[in-house]
PDB file of C-alpha atoms in Angstrom:
ATOM      1  CA  MET A   1     107.903 -43.933 -67.503  1.00  0.00           C
ATOM      2  CA  GLU A   2     111.553 -43.627 -66.583  1.00  0.00           C
ATOM      3  CA  CYS A   3     114.222 -43.315 -69.268  1.00  0.00           C
ATOM      4  CA  TYR A   4     117.708 -44.554 -68.478  1.00  0.00           C
ATOM      5  CA  GLY A   5     119.088 -45.744 -71.820  1.00  0.00           C
ATOM      6  CA  VAL A   6     121.433 -43.918 -74.173  1.00  0.00           C
ATOM      7  CA  GLY A   7     119.397 -41.938 -76.706  1.00  0.00           C
ATOM      8  CA  ASP A   8     116.244 -41.746 -74.532  1.00  0.00           C
ATOM      9  CA  SER A   9     114.607 -38.321 -74.604  1.00  0.00           C
ATOM     10  CA  ILE A  10     111.789 -36.426 -72.905  1.00  0.00           C
ATOM     11  CA  SER A  11     109.610 -33.589 -74.233  1.00  0.00           C
ATOM     12  CA  GLY A  12     107.759 -30.989 -72.246  1.00  0.00           C
ATOM     13  CA  TYR A  13     106.790 -27.330 -72.021  1.00  0.00           C
ATOM     14  CA  ARG A  14     108.948 -26.791 -68.943  1.00  0.00           C
ATOM     15  CA  ILE A  15     111.656 -29.235 -67.818  1.00  0.00           C
ATOM     16  CA  ARG A  16     113.685 -28.819 -64.634  1.00  0.00           C
ATOM     17  CA  ALA A  17     117.163 -30.314 -64.695  1.00  0.00           C
ATOM     18  CA  GLU A  18     119.803 -30.751 -61.994  1.00  0.00           C
ATOM     19  CA  ALA A  19     123.388 -31.931 -62.228  1.00  0.00           C
ATOM     20  CA  ARG A  20     126.737 -31.529 -60.508  1.00  0.00           C
ATOM     21  CA  LYS A  21     128.354 -30.104 -63.662  1.00  0.00           C
ATOM     22  CA  VAL A  22     126.794 -28.041 -66.474  1.00  0.00           C
ATOM     23  CA  SER A  23     128.515 -27.135 -69.750  1.00  0.00           C
ATOM     24  CA  ASP A  24     128.482 -23.618 -71.197  1.00  0.00           C
ATOM     25  CA  PRO A  25     125.193 -22.923 -73.000  1.00  0.00           C
ATOM     26  CA  LYS A  26     125.451 -22.839 -76.791  1.00  0.00           C
ATOM     27  CA  VAL A  27     122.931 -21.110 -79.070  1.00  0.00           C
ATOM     28  CA  ILE A  28     121.666 -23.468 -81.782  1.00  0.00           C
ATOM     29  CA  ALA A  29     119.233 -23.033 -84.695  1.00  0.00           C
ATOM     30  CA  LYS A  30     115.938 -24.881 -84.387  1.00  0.00           C
ATOM     31  CA  THR A  31     113.326 -24.085 -87.039  1.00  0.00           C
ATOM     32  CA  GLY A  32     113.496 -21.094 -89.356  1.00  0.00           C
ATOM     33  CA  ARG A  33     114.514 -18.011 -87.391  1.00  0.00           C
ATOM     34  CA  HIS A  34     113.894 -19.638 -83.999  1.00  0.00           C
ATOM     35  CA  LYS A  35     116.888 -20.180 -81.757  1.00  0.00           C
ATOM     36  CA  ALA A  36     117.381 -22.433 -78.735  1.00  0.00           C
ATOM     37  CA  GLN A  37     120.077 -23.199 -76.194  1.00  0.00           C
ATOM     38  CA  ARG A  38     121.868 -26.487 -75.660  1.00  0.00           C
ATOM     39  CA  LEU A  39     123.749 -27.485 -72.541  1.00  0.00           C
ATOM     40  CA  ILE A  40     125.135 -30.761 -71.337  1.00  0.00           C
ATOM     41  CA  LEU A  41     124.544 -32.004 -67.794  1.00  0.00           C
ATOM     42  CA  THR A  42     127.056 -34.456 -66.321  1.00  0.00           C
ATOM     43  CA  GLU A  43     127.620 -36.320 -63.062  1.00  0.00           C
ATOM     44  CA  ASN A  44     124.366 -37.504 -61.524  1.00  0.00           C
ATOM     45  CA  ALA A  45     122.120 -35.568 -63.947  1.00  0.00           C
ATOM     46  CA  GLU A  46     118.334 -35.669 -63.587  1.00  0.00           C
ATOM     47  CA  ALA A  47     115.495 -34.029 -65.539  1.00  0.00           C
ATOM     48  CA  ILE A  48     111.840 -33.747 -64.558  1.00  0.00           C
ATOM     49  CA  ILE A  49     108.918 -32.539 -66.697  1.00  0.00           C
ATOM     50  CA  GLU A  50     107.164 -29.815 -64.684  1.00  0.00           C
ATOM     51  CA  ARG A  51     104.564 -28.966 -67.338  1.00  0.00           C
ATOM     52  CA  LYS A  52     103.565 -31.177 -70.236  1.00  0.00           C
ATOM     53  CA  LEU A  53     103.153 -30.015 -73.824  1.00  0.00           C
ATOM     54  CA  VAL A  54      99.641 -29.160 -74.983  1.00  0.00           C
ATOM     55  CA  TRP A  55     100.351 -30.975 -78.247  1.00  0.00           C
ATOM     56  CA  ILE A  56     102.957 -33.592 -79.071  1.00  0.00           C
ATOM     57  CA  PRO A  57     105.019 -32.824 -82.225  1.00  0.00           C
ATOM     58  CA  LYS A  58     105.144 -35.606 -84.824  1.00  0.00           C
ATOM     59  CA  ARG A  59     108.582 -37.114 -85.388  1.00  0.00           C
TER      60      ARG A  59
END
């Protein structure tokens, strides 16, 4: 499955991403005391799932 539309997303345990430009990472709150990082990839960005999740979270 290839996602090209605005708002499409992918989920995985490990995702490799490549792009010509990368924004500064920002620390964001996820659940409870857990933190995560958010960055924005621009100009010919691509992401590939290298390892799938063991379980899929319900949305």
